Structure formats: structure tokens, C-alpha cells
PDB file of C-alpha atoms and ligand atoms in Angstrom:
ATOM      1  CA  UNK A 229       0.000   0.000   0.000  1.00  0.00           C
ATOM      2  CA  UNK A 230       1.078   3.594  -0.381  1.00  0.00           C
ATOM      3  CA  UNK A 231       3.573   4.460   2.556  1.00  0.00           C
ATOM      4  CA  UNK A 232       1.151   7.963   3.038  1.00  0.00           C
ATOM      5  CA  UNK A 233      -2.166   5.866   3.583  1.00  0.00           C
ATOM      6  CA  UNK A 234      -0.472   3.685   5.861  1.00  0.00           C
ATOM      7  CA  UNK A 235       0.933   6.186   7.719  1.00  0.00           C
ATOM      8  CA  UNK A 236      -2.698   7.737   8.070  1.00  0.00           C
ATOM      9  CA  UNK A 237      -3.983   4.284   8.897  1.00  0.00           C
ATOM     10  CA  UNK A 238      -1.764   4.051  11.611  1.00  0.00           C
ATOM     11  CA  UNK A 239      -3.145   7.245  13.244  1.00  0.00           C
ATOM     12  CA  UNK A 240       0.046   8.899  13.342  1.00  0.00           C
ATOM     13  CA  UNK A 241      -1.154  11.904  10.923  1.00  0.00           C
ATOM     14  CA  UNK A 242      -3.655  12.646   8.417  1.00  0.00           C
ATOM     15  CA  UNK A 243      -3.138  11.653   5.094  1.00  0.00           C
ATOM     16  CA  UNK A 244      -2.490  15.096   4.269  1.00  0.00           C
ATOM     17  CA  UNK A 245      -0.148  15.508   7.180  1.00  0.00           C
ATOM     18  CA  UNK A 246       1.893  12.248   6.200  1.00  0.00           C
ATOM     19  CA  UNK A 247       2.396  13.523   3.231  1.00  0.00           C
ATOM     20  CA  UNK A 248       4.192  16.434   4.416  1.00  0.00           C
ATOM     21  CA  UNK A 249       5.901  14.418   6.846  1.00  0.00           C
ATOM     22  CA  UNK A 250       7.582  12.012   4.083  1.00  0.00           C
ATOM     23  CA  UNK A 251       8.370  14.976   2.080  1.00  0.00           C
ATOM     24  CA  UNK A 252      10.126  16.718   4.820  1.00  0.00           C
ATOM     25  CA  UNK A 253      12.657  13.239   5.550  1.00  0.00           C
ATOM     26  CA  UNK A 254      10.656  12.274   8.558  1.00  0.00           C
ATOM     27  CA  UNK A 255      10.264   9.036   7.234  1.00  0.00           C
ATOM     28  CA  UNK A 256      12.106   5.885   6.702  1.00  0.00           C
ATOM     29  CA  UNK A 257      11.555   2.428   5.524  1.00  0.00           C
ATOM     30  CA  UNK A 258      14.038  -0.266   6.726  1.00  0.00           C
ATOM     31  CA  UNK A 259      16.473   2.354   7.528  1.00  0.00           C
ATOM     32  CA  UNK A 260      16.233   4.862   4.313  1.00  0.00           C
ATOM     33  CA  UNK A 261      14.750   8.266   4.552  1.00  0.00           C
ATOM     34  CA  UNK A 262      11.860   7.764   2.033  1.00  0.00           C
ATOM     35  CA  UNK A 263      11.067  11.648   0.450  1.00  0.00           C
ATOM     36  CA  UNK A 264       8.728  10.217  -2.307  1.00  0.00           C
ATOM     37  CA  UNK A 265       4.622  10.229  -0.848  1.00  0.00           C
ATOM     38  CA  UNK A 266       4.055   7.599  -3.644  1.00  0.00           C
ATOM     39  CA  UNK A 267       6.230   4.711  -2.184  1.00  0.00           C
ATOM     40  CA  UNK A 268       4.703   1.559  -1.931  1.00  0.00           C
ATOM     41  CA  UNK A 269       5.603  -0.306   1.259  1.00  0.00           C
ATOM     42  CA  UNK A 270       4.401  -4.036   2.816  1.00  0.00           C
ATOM     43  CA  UNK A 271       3.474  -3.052   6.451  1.00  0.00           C
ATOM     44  CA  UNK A 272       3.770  -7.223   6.909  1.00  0.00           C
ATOM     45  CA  UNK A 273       7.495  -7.179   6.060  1.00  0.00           C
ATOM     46  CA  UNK A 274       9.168  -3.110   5.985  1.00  0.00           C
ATOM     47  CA  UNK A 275       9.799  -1.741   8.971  1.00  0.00           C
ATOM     48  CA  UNK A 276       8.679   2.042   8.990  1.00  0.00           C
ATOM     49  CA  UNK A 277       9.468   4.366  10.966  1.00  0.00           C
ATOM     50  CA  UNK A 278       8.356   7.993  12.039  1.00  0.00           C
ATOM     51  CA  UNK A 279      11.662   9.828  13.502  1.00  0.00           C
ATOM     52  CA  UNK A 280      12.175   7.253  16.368  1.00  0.00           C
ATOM     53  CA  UNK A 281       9.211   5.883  16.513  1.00  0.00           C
ATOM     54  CA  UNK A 282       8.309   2.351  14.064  1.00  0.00           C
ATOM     55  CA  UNK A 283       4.825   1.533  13.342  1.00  0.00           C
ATOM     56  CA  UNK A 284       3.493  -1.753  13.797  1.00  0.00           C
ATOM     57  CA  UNK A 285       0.546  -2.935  10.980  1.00  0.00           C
ATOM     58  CA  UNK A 286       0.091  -5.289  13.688  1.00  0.00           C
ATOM     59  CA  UNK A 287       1.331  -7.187  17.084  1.00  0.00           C
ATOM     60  CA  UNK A 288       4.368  -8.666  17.303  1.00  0.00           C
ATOM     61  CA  UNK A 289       4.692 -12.245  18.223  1.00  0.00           C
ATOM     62  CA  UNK A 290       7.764 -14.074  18.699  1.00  0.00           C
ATOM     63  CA  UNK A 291       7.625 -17.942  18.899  1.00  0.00           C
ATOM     64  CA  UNK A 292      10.119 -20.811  20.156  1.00  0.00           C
ATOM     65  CA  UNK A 293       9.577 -23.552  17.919  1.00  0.00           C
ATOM     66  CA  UNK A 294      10.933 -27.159  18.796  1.00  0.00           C
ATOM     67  CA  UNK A 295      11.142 -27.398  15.380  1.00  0.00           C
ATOM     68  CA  UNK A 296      10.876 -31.881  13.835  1.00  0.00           C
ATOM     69  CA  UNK A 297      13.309 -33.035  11.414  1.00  0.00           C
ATOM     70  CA  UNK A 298      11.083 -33.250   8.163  1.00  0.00           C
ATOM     71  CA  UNK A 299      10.636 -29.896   8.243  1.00  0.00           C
ATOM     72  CA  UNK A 300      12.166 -27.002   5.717  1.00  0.00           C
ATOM     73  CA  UNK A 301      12.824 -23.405   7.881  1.00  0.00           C
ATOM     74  CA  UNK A 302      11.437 -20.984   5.468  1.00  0.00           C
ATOM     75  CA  UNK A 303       7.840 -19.919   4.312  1.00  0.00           C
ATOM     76  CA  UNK A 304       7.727 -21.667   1.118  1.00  0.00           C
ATOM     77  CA  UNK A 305       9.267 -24.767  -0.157  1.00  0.00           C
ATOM     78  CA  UNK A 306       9.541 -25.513  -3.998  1.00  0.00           C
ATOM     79  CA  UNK A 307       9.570 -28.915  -3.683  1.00  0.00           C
ATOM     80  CA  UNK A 308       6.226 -28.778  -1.326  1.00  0.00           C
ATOM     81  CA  UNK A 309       7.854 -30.090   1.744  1.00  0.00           C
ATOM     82  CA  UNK A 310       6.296 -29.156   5.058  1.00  0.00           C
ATOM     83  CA  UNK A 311       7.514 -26.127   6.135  1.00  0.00           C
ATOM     84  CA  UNK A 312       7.801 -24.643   9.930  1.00  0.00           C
ATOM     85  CA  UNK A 313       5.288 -22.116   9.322  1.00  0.00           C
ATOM     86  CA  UNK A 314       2.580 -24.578   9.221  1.00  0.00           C
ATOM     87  CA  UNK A 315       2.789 -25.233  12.732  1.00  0.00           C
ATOM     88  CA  UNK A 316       2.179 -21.951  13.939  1.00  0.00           C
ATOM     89  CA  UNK A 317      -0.866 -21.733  11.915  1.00  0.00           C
ATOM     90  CA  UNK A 318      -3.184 -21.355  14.556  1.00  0.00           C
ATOM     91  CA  UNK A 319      -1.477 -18.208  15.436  1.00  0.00           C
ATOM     92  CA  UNK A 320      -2.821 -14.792  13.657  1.00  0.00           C
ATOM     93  CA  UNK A 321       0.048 -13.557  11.881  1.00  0.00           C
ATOM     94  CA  UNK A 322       2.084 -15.263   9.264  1.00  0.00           C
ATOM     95  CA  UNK A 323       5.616 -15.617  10.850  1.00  0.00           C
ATOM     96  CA  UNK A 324       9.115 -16.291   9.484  1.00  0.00           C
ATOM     97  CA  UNK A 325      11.599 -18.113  10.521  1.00  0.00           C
ATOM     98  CA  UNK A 326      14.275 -16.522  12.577  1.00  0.00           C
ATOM     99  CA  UNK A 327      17.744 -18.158  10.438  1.00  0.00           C
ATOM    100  CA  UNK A 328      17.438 -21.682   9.690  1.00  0.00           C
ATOM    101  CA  UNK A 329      17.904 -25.192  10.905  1.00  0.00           C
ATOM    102  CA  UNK A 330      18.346 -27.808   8.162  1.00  0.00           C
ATOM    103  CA  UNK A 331      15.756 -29.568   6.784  1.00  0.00           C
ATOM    104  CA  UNK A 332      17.178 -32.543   9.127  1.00  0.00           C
ATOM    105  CA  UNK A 333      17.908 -30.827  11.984  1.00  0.00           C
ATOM    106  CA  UNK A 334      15.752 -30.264  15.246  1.00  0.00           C
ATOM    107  CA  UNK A 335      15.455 -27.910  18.041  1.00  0.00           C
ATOM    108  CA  UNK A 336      15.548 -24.945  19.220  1.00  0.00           C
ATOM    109  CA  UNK A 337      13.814 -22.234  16.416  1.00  0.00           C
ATOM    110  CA  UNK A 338      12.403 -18.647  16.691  1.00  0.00           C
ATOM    111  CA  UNK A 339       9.831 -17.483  14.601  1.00  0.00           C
ATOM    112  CA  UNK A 340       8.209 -14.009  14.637  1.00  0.00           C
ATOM    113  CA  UNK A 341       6.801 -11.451  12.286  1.00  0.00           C
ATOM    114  CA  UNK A 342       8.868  -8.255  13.454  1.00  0.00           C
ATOM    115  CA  UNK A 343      11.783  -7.988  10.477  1.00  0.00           C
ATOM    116  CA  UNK A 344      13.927  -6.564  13.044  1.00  0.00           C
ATOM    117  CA  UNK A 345      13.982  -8.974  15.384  1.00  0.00           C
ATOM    118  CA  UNK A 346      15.259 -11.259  12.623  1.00  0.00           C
ATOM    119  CA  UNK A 347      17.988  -8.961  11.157  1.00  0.00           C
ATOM    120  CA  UNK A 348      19.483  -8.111  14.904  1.00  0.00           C
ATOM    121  CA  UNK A 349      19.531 -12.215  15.864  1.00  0.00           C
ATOM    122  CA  UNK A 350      20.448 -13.160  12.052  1.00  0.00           C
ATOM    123  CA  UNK A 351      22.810 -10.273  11.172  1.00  0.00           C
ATOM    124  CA  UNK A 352      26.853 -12.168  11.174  1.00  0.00           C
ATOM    125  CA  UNK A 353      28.459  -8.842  13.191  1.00  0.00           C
ATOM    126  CA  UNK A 354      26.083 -10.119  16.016  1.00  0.00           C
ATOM    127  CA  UNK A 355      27.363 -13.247  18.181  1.00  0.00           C
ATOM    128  CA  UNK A 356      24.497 -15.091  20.144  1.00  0.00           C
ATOM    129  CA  UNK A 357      25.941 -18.488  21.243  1.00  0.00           C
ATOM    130  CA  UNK A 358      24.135 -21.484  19.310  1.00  0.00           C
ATOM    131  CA  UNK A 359      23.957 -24.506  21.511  1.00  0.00           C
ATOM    132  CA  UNK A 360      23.828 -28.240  19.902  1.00  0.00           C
ATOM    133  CA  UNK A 361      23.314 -31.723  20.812  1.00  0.00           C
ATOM    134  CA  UNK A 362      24.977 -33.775  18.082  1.00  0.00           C
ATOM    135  CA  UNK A 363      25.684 -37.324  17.859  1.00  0.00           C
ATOM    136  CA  UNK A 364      28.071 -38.057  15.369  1.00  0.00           C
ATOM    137  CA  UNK A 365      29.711 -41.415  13.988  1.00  0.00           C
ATOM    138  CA  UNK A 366      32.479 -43.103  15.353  1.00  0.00           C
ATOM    139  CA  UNK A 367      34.896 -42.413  18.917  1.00  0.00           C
ATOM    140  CA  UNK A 368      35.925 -38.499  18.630  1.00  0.00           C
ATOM    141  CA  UNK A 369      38.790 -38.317  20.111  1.00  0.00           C
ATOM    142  CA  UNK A 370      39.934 -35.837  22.926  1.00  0.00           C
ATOM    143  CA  UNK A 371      42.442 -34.576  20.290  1.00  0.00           C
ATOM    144  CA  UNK A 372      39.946 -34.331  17.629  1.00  0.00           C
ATOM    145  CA  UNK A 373      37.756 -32.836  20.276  1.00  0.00           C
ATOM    146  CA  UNK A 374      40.134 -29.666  20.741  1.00  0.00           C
ATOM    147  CA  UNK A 375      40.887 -29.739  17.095  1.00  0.00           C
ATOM    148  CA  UNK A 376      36.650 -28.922  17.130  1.00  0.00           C
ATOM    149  CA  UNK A 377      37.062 -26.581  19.912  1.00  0.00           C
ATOM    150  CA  UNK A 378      39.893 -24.542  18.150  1.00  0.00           C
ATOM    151  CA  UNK A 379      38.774 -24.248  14.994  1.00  0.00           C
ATOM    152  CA  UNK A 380      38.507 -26.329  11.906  1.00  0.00           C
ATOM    153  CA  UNK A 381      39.157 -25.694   8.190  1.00  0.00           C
ATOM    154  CA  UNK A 382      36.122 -25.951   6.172  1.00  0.00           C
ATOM    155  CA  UNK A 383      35.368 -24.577   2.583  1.00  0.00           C
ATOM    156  CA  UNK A 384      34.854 -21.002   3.393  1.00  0.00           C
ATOM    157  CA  UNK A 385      37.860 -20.686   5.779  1.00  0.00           C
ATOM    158  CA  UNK A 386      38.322 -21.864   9.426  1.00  0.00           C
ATOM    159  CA  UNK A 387      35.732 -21.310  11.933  1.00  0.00           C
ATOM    160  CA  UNK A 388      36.121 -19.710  14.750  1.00  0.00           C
ATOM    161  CA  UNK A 389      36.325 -21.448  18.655  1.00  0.00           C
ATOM    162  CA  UNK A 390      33.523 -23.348  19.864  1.00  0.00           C
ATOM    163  CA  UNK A 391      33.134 -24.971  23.035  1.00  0.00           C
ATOM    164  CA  UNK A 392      32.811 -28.798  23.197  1.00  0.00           C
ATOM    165  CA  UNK A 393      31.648 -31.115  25.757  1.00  0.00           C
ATOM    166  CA  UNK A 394      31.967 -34.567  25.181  1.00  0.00           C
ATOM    167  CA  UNK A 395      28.939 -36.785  26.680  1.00  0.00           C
ATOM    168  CA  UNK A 396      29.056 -40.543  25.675  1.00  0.00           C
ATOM    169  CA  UNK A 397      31.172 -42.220  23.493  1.00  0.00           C
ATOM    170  CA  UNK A 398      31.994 -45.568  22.047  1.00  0.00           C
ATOM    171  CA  UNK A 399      33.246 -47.195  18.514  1.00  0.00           C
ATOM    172  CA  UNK A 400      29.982 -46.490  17.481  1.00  0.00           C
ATOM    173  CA  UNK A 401      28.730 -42.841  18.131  1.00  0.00           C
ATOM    174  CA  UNK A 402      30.024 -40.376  19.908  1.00  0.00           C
ATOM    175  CA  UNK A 403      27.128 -37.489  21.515  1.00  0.00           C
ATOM    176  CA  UNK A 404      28.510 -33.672  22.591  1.00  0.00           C
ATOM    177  CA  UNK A 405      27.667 -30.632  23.149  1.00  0.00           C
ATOM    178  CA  UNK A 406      29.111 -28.041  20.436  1.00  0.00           C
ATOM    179  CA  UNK A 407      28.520 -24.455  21.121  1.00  0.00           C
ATOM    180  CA  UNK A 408      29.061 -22.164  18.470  1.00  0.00           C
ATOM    181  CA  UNK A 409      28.379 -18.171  17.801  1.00  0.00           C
ATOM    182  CA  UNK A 410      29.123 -18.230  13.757  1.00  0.00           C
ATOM    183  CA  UNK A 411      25.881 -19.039  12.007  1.00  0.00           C
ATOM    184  CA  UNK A 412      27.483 -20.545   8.530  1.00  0.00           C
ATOM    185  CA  UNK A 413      25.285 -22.824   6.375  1.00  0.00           C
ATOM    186  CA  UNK A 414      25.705 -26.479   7.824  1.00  0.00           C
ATOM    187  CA  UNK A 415      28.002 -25.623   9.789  1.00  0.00           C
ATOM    188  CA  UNK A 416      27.918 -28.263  13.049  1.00  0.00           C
ATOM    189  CA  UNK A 417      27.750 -30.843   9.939  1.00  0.00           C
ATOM    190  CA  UNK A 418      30.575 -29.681   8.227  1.00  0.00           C
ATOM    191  CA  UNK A 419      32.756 -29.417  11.238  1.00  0.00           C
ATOM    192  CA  UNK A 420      32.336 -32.589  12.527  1.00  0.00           C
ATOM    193  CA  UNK A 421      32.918 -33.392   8.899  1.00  0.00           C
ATOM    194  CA  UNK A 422      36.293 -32.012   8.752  1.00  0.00           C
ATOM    195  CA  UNK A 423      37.362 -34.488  11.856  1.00  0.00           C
ATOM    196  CA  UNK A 424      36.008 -37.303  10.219  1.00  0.00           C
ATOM    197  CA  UNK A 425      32.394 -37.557  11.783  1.00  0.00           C
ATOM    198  CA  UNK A 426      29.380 -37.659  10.077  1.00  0.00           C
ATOM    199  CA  UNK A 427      26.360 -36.044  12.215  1.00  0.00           C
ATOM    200  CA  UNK A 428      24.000 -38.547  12.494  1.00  0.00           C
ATOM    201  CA  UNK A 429      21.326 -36.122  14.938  1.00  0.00           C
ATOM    202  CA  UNK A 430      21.931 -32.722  15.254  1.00  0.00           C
ATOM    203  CA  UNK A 431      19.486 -30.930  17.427  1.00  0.00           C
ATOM    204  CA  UNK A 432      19.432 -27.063  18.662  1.00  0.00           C
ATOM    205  CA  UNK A 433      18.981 -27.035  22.645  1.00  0.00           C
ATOM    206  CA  UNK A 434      20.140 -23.694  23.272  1.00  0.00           C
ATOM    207  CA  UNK A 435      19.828 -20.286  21.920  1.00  0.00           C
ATOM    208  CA  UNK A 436      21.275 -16.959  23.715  1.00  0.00           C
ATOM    209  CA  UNK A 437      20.175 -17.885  27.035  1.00  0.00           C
ATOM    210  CA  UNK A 438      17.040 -19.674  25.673  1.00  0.00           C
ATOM    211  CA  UNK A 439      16.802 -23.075  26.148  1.00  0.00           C
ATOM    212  CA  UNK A 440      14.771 -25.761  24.616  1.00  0.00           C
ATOM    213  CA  UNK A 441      13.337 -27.166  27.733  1.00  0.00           C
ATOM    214  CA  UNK A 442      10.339 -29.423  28.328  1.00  0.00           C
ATOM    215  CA  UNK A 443       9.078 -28.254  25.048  1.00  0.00           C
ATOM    216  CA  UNK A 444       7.716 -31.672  22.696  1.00  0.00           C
ATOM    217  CA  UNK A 445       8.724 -31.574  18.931  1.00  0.00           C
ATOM    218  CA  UNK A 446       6.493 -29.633  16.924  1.00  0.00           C
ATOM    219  CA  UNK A 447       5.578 -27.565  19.962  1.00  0.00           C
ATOM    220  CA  UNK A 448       5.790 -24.192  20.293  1.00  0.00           C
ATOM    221  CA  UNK A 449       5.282 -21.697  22.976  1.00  0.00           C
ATOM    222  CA  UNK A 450       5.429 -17.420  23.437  1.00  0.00           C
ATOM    223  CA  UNK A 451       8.635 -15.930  23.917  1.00  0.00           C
ATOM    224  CA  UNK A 452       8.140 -13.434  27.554  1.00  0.00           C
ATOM    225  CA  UNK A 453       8.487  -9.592  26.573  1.00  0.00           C
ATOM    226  CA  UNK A 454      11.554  -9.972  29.002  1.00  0.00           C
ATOM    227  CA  UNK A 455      13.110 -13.243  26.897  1.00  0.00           C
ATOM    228  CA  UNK A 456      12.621 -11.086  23.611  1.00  0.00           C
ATOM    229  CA  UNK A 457      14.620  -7.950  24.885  1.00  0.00           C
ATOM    230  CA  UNK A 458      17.178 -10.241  26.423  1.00  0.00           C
ATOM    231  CA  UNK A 459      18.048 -11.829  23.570  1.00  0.00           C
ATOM    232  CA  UNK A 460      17.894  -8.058  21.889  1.00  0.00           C
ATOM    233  CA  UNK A 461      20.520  -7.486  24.260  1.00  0.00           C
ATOM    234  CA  UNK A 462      22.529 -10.735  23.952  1.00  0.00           C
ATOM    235  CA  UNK A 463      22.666  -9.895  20.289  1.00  0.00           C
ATOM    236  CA  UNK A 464      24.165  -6.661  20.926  1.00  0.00           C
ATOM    237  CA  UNK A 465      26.801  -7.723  23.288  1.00  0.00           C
TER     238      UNK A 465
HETATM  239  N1  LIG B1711      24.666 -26.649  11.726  1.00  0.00           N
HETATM  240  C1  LIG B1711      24.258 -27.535  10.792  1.00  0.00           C
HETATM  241  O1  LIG B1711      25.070 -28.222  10.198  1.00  0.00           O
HETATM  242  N2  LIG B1711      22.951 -27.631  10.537  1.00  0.00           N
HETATM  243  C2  LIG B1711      22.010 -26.908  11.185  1.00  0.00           C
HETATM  244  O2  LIG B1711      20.805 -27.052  10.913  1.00  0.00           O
HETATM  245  C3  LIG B1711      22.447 -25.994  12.159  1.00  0.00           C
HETATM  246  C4  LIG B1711      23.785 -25.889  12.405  1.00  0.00           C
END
């Protein structure tokens, strides 16, 4: 819709006065000063702001998902595969996914509609530590488990120190605990790779300071407004 009518729609002027208010710089949408009343903006998805203040088309809702394998962490999916969005259907917004788990991988997901949210949590230059439960093949090592914890090479350069904590092992499978703040695609999988370990599970437990807890798969349940400005704050640093 046009940014002016929205602006009226949101109360903060009349149409007449948004107008003005756009022409004069007062406005901007995700982070540009818009001068030109005939914008078109997506109230669902821009975030639009008068001075200081952003306008909301409508409440913000922020969701921890313990997201099943199965299931593909983003709206739509090609190939028709379920996606995480279905199982916050019941709620009244359409949410997104908050970064991504692989299609195989459980846990620990956020979901929410605010487009801020997502680019604070999401955005690289921000470290919020990712905990995982993995269970790879084979007996890792203590060697190969400070190789992990150092850093390993992988195709787009080393990654950077994570914590490990080794919790079973034997010739089979080993299970640990990998903590890591980089958010690279596959990245548990491809470090464990590197040490020659296949993941066979990989699930998200931890988040920030968020934790999966008691929560079944393919439940979800309302972030607190004091979990959601936490983890604003965790994101900062
Ligand atoms: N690392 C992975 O390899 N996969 C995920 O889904 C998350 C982290």
C-alpha cells in the first residue's frame, strides 16, 4: 500500500499531514529516509518508521519452535515439503523463521513477524551463542575434540572457537555438546565433517540464554516480553 495511507492508517497523521511528513525526511523504511509520498511499502514485512518511533501494521509475536526433522525453515518450499510455518498456523500472523535449521535438523527455532527482530539475531556482526546436541559417527577423540574446539578448516575458511563437551562415546557414536556463535550454512555438519564424523542427529537445545526445555517436537510456545529484549541485548553484546 502507499507508505502515506499507511501512515494515516496508523493514526500517526492525516493523510495530508503524512504527506508532508515524508516529504520533509521524517520518514524511513528499513532504515532509508523515504522523500517520495508515492512509495509503496508491505506493512507485513518493511519496517517504517516515524523519527524514532516504528509503526506496527500489527502485534508482534515471537515464537520458540521445537522445530521436527522433516521440516524445511522458510515460508515456502519448492519442492512442497512441510515447512515450519505450518505449525504456527493457529497463530494470527504469518511468521518467518528466525535463520534456519536444516531440513534434518531439530530444536531450538524462533519465529516471529517483526523484520527486526530477525535482522538483529540473524545479522553475522552479532554473536548469540548457538547450543547443539549432536551425535556423530564413530569415537571423537579428545584430540579431535580440541581440534573442534579450536577451529577447523572448512570450505569457506576456518571457523572460529567453539566450546565442546563430550557426553558418551563408544566405537559407534560419539554425543557432545558443540557451542558455536558463527551461524554458517551447515556448519555443526561440516565441522564434525572435517574431523572425520558424520552427524547422524543434530538438534538445537540452546539459543542466547534460551533453552529448549520441556518443550515436545512440533511444539511451540510465546517468547516473555523480558526473553525477547534479552536476547535483543545478547545480540548486541
Ligand atoms: N549446523 C548444521 O550443520 N545444521 C544446522 O541445521 C544448524 C547448524
Amino acid at each position: 500500500m502507499r507508505l502515506a495511507k499507511y501512515l494515516a492508517q496508523s493514526g500517526v497523521a492525516s493523510r495530508r499531514h503524512a504527506e508532508d511528513l515524508i516529504r520533509a525526511g521524517q520518514v524511513t523504511v528499513n532504515g532509508t529516509v523515504v522523500t517520495e509520498v508515492v512509495t509503496l511499502v508491505d506493512p507485513k514485512t518493511d519496517s517504517i518508521k516515524v523519527g524514532n518511533r516504528r509503526l506496527y501494521a500489527e502485534p508482534l509475536f515471537y515464537v520458540l519452535l521445537n522445530k521436527p526433522a522433516g521440516y524445511i525453515s522458510t515460508a515456502h518450499d519448492p519442492q512442497g515439503r512441510p515447512t515450519v510455518i505450518e505449525l504456527t498456523a493457529d497463530l494470527p500472523v504469518r511468521l518467518h523463521p528466525v535463520g534456519r535449521l536444516d531440513f534434518d535438523t531439530e530444536g531450538l527455532l524462533l519465529l516471529t513477524n517483526d523484520g527486526e527482530f530477525t535482522n538483529l539475531v540473524t545479522h553475522p556482526r552479532y554473536q548469540i551463542d548457538k547450543k547443539y546436541l549432536v551425535k556423530v559417527k564413530g569415537y571423537v577423540t579428545d584430540e579431535e575434540a580440541a581440534h573442534l574446539q579450536q577451529g577447523v578448516e572448512v570450505e569457506d575458511g576456518m571457523t572460529a572457537p567453539a566450546i565442546i563437551k563430550l557426553r558418551n562415546r563408544n566405537q559407534m557414536f560419539t554425543e557432545m555438546e558443540i557451542t558455536i556463535h558463527e551461524g554458517r550454512k551447515r556448519q555443526v555438519k561440516r565441522m564434525c565433517a572435517a574431523v572425520g564424523h558424520p552427524v547422524v542427529n543434530l538438534t538445537r537445545t540452546g539459543l542466547g540464554f534460551l533453552e529448549l526445555g520441556p518443550l515436545k517436537t512440533g511444539e511451540y510456545r510465546l517468547l516473555s516480553s523480558d526473553e525477547v529484549e534479552g536476547i535483543k541485548m545478547a545480540a548486541w553484546g
